[in-house]
Coordinates of C-alpha atoms and ligand atoms in Angstrom, one line a residue:
Chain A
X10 CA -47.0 40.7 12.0
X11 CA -44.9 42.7 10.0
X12 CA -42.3 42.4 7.7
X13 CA -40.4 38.2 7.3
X14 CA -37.3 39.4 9.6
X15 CA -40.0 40.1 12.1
X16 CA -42.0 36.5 11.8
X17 CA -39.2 34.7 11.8
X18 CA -37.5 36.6 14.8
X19 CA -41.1 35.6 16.3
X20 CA -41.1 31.8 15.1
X21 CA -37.6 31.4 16.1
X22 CA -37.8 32.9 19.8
X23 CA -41.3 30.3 20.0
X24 CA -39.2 27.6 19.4
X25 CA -37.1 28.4 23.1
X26 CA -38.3 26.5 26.1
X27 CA -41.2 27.7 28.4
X28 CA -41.8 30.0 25.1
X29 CA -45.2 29.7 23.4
X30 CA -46.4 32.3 20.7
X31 CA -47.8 35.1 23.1
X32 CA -44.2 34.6 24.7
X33 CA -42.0 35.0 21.9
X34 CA -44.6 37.8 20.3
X35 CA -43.7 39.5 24.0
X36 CA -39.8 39.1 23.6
X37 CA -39.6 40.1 19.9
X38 CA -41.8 43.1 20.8
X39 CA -39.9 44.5 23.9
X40 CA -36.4 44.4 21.8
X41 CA -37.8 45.7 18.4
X42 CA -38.9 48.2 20.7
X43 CA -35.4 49.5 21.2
X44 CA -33.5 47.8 19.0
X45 CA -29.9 49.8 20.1
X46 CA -30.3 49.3 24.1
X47 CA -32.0 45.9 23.9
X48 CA -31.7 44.3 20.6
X49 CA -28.5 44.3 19.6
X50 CA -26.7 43.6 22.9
X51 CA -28.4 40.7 23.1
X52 CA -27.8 39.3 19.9
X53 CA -24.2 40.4 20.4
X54 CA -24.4 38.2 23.7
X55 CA -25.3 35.3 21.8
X56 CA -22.5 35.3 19.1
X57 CA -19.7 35.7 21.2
X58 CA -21.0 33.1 23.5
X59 CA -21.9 30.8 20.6
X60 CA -17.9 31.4 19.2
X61 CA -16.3 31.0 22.5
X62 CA -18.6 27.7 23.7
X63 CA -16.9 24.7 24.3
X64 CA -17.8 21.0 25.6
X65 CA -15.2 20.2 28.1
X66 CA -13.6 16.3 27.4
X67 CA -13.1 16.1 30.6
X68 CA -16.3 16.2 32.4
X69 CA -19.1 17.4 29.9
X70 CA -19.1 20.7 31.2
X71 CA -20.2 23.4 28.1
X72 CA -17.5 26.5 29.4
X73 CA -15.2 29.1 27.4
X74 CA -12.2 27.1 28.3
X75 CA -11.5 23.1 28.1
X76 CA -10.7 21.4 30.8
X77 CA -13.4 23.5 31.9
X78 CA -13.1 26.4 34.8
X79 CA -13.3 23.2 37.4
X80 CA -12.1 20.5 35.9
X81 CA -8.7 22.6 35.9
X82 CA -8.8 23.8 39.4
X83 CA -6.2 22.5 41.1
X84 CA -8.4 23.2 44.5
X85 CA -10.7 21.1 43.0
X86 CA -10.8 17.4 44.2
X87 CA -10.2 15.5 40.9
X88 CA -10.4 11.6 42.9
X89 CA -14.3 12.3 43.7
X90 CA -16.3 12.5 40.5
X91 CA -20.2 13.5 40.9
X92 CA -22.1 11.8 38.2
X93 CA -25.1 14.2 36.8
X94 CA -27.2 13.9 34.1
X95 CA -27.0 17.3 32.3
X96 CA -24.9 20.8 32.2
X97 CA -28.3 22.0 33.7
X98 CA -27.5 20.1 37.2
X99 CA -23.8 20.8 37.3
X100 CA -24.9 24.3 37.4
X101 CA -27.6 23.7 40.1
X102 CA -24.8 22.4 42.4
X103 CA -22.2 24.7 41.5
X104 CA -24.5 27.0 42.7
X105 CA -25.2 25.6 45.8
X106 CA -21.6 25.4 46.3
X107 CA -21.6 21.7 47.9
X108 CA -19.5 19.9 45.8
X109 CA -15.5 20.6 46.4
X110 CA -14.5 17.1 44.0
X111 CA -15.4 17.9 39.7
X112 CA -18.2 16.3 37.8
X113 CA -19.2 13.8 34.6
X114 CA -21.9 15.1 33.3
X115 CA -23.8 12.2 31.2
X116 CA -25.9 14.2 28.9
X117 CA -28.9 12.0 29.3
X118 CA -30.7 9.0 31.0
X119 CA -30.9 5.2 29.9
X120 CA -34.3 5.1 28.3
X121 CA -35.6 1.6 26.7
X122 CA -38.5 2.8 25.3
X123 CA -37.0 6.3 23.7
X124 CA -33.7 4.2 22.4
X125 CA -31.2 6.0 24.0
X126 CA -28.7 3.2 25.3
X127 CA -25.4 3.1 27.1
X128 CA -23.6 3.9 23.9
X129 CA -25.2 7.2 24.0
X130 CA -24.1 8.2 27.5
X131 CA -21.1 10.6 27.9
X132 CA -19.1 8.1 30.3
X133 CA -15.8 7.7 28.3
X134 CA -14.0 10.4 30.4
X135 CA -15.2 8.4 34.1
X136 CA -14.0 5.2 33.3
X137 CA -10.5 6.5 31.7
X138 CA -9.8 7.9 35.2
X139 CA -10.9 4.5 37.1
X140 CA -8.8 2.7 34.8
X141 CA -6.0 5.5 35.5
X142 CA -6.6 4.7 39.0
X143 CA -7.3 8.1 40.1
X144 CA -10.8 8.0 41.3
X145 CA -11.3 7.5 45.3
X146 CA -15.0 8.2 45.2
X147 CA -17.8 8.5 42.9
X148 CA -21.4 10.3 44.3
X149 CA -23.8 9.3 41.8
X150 CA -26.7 12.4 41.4
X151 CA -29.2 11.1 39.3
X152 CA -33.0 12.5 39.3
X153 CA -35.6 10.7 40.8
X154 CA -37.4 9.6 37.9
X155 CA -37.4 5.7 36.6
X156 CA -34.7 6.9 34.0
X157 CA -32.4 8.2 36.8
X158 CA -32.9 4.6 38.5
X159 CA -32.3 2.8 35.8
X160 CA -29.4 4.4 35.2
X161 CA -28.0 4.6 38.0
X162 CA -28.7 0.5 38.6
X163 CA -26.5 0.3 34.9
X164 CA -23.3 2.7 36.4
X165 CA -23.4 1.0 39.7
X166 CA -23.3 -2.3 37.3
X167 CA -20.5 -1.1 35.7
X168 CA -18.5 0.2 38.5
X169 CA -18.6 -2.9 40.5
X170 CA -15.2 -4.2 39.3
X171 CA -13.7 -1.1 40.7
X172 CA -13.5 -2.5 44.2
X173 CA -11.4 0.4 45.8
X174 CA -13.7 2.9 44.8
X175 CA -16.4 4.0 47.1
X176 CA -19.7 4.5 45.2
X177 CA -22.6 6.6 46.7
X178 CA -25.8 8.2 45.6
X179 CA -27.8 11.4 46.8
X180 CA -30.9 10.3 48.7
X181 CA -32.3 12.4 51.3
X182 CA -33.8 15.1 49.8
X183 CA -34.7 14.3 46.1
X184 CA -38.1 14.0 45.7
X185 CA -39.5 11.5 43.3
X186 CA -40.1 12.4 40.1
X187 CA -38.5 15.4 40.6
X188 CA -35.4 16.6 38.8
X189 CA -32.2 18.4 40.0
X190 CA -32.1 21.0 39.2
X191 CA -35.3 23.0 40.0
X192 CA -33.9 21.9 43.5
X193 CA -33.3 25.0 46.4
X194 CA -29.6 25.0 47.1
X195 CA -30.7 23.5 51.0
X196 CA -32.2 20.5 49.7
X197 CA -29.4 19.8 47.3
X198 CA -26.8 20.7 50.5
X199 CA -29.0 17.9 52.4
X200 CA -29.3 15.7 49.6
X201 CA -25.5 15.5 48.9
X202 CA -24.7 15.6 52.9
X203 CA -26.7 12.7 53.1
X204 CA -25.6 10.3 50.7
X205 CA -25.1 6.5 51.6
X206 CA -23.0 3.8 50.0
X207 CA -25.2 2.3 46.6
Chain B
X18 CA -21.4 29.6 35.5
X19 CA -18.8 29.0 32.7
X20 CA -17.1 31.9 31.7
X21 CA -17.9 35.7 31.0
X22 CA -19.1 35.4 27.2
X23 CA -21.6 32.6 28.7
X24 CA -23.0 34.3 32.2
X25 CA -23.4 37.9 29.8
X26 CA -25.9 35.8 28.2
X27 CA -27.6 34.6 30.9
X28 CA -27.5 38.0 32.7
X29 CA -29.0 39.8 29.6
X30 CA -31.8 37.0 28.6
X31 CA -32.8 37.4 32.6
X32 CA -33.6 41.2 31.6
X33 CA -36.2 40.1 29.0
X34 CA -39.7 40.5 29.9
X35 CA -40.9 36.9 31.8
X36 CA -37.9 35.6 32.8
X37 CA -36.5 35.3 36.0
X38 CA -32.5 33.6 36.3
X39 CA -34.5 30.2 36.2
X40 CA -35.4 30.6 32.7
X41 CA -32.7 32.7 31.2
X42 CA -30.3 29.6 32.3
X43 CA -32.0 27.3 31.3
X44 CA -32.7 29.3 27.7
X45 CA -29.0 29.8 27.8
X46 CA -28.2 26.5 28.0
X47 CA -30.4 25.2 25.4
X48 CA -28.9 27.3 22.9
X49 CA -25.4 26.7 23.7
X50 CA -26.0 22.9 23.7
X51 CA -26.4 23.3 19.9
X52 CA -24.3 26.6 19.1
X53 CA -25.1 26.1 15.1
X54 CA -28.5 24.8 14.9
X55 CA -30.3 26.7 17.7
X56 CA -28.1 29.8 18.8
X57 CA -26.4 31.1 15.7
X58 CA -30.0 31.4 13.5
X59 CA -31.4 33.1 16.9
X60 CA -28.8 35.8 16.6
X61 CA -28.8 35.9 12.6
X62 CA -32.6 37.0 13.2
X63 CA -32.5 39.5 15.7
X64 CA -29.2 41.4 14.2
X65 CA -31.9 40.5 10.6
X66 CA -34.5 42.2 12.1
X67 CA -32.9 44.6 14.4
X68 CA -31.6 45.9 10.7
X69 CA -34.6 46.0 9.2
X70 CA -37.3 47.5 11.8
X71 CA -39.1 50.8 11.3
X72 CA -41.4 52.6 13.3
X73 CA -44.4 53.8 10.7
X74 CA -44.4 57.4 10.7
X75 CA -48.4 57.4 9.6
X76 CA -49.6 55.0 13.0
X77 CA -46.7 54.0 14.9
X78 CA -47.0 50.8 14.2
X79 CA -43.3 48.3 14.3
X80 CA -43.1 47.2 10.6
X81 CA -40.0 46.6 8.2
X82 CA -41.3 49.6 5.7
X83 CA -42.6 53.3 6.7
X84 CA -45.4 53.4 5.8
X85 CA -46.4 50.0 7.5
X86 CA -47.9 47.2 5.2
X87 CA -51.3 48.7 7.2
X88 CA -50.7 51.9 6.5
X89 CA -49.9 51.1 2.7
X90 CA -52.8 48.4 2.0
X91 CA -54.9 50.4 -0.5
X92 CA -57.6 47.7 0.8
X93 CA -57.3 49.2 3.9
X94 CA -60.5 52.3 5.2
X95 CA -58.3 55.1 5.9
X96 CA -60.9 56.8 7.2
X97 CA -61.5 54.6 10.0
X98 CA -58.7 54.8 12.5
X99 CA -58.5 52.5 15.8
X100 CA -56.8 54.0 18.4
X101 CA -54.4 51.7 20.7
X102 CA -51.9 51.9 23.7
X103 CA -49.3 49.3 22.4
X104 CA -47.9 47.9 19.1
X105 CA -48.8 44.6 20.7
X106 CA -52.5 46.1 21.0
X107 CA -52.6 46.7 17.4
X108 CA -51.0 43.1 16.6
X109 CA -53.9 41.3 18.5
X110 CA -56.3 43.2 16.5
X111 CA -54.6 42.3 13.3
X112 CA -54.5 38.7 14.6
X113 CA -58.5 38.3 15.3
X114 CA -58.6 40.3 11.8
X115 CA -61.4 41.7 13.3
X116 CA -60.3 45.9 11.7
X117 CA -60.7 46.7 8.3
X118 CA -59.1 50.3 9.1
X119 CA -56.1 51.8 10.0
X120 CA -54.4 52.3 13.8
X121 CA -52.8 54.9 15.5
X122 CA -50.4 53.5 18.2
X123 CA -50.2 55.8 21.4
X124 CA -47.4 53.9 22.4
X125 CA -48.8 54.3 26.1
X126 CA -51.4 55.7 28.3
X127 CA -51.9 59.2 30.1
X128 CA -50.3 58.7 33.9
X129 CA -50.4 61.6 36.0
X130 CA -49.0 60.0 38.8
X131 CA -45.9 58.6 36.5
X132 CA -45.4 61.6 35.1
X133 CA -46.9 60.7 32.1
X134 CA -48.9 63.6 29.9
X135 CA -50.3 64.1 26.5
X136 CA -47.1 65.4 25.2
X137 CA -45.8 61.5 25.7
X138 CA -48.1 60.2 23.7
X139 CA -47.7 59.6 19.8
X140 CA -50.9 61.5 18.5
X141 CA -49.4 63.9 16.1
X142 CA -49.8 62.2 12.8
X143 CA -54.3 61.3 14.1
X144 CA -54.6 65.0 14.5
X145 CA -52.6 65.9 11.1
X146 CA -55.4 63.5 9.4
X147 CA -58.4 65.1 11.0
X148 CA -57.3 68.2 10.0
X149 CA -57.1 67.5 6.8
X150 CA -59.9 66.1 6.8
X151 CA -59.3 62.7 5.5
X152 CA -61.2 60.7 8.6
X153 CA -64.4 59.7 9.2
X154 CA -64.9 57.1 12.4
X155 CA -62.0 56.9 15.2
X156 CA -62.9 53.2 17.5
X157 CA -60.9 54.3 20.6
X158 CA -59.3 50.7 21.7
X159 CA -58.0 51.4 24.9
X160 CA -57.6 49.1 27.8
X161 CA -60.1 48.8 30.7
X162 CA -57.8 50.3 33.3
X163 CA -57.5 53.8 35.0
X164 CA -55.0 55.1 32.6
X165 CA -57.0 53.6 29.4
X166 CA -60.4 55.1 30.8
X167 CA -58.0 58.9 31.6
X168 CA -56.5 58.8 28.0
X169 CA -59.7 57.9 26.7
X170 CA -61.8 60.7 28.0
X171 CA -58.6 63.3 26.9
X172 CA -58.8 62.1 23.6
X173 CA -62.5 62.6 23.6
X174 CA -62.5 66.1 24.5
X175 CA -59.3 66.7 22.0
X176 CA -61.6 65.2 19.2
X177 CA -65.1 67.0 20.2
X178 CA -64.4 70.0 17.8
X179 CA -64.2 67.9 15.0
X180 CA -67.9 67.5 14.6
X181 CA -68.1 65.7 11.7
X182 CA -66.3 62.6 12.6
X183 CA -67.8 59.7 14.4
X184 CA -66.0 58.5 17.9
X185 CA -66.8 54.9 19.3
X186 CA -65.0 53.0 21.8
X187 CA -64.9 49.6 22.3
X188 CA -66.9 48.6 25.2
X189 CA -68.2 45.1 25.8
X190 CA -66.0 41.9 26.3
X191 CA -62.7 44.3 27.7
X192 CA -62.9 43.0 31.0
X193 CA -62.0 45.1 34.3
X194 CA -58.3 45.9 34.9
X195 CA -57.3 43.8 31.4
X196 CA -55.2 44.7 28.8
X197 CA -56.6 44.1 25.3
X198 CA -53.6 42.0 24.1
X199 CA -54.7 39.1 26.3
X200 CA -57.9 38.7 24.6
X201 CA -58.6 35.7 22.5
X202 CA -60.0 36.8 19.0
X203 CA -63.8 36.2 19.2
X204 CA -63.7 38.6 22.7
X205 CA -62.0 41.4 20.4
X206 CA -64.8 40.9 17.8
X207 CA -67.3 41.5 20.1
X208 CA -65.6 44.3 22.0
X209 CA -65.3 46.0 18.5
X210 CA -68.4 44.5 16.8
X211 CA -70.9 46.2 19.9
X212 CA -68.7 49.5 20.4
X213 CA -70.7 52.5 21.2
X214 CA -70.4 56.1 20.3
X215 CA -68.4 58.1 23.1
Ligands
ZN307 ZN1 -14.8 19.8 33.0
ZN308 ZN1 -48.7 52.4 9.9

């Protein structure tokens, strides 16, 4: 419809997730509508969030600032590390507020069949800490799904020469299949609450 | 969650029609994940077509040139005019490609209750052709909903003196309480294909 700014505004927004083309038709619609008031501060949004993103190298945290905001909180418990597999769940328990320690974020699951093998985990930044000797306790928070288990079976694997180190994982509350962060901030609460040694 | 530049975005994508905070994170996050790739040609489009957009001063159709390509098409009747609520309307109806004519957009419906009256709605430029007597057949496309069935009968008695020109309205296949833009094509063929005269 209309002019090639117009269809590709429309194929681009399509491509977002949860987006189909009724969806992104919807979207390009209501801001073409008022392209001052709606528009433009949204595509403003975007570039100065796009300019001042940033991976943290310490946790895997995307932020304005690296270390990120909690990775350089001195109230923040750097010795107890919760292990997630995206940016997506650090969010979900940030939100919930039940973590007081920081986070690795792995960026992905161990997959066999999709290829994707330890060498393409973001763990670099975990094990230069144990080897620094500064990690007291490490609350593994994978999803219930076969990937989170078998990753979680690899890192517990791996942490097993770190004797002093306690190692736990989120239980209670998690259901199977399910992933973190479409979780309700009680069950996460519950979940991390309730963790036992793995 | 990260810094000002990043919740901004989150907090303006949750305005955008559809999404709740659920779905503007996690849009958020899947452009900032790939700033370059997925985010920058985003916000190259909009500002692309925020630029270029034009509301067609003939039909009030959203278009990157005034007149719109409709408008314009000398393949298009002129003298058959289908008369919609929305710019999305009029884009469903180009999709099923089911309208050899031309549109007038109202760009919404006659609301008493909201305060809405005929002054609000864009009928200037259908009135400006009947007078000069350049149409012959008006389809009145409106949805099947109080408001569509109160701004049709208006229109009906605004167009009664002008004796000469043919007024139909789309009648089978709109179903109760539905908007047309929801319709899949073959139901807006048959909703135009068996209109009635008014
Ligand atoms: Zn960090
Ligand atoms: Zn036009």
């Amino acid at each position: 419809m209309g002019g090639q700014e117009i269809e590709q505004l429309i194929r681009l927004l399509g491509r977002l997730p949860g987006f189909g083309p009724r969806s992104a038709r919807r979207v390009a619609l209501y801001l073409l509508k008022e392209p001052q008031t709606r528009l433009a501060p949204l595509a403003h949004a975007m570039e100065r969030a796009g300019n001042a993103i940033k991976t943290c190298s310490s946790c895997g945290n995307l932020d304005t600032i690296d270390p990120c905001h909690i990775c350089s909180d001195p109230l923040r418990d750097q010795g107890l590390i919760c292990v997630v597999e995206t940016v997506g769940d650090l969010w979900a328990l940030e939100r919930a507020g039940v973590h007081r320690g920081v986070y690795q974020v792995l960026g992905g699951t161990l997959s066999p069949l999709a290829g994707i093998g330890p060498e393409d985990l973001d763990v670099a930044p975990l094990f230069e800490k144990l080897n620094k000797g500064t990690v007291r306790e490490i609350i593994l928070a994978l999803g219930a799904t076969v990937e989170g288990a078998t990753t979680m079976h690899w890192l517990m694997d791996q942490l097993a020469p770190y004797g002093g180190v306690t190692v736990s994982r989120v239980a209670q509350g998690v259901p199977m299949g399910g992933a973190l962060d479409v979780l309700d901030d009680g069950t996460l609460a519950a979940a991390l609450g309730a963790r036992r040694p793995a």
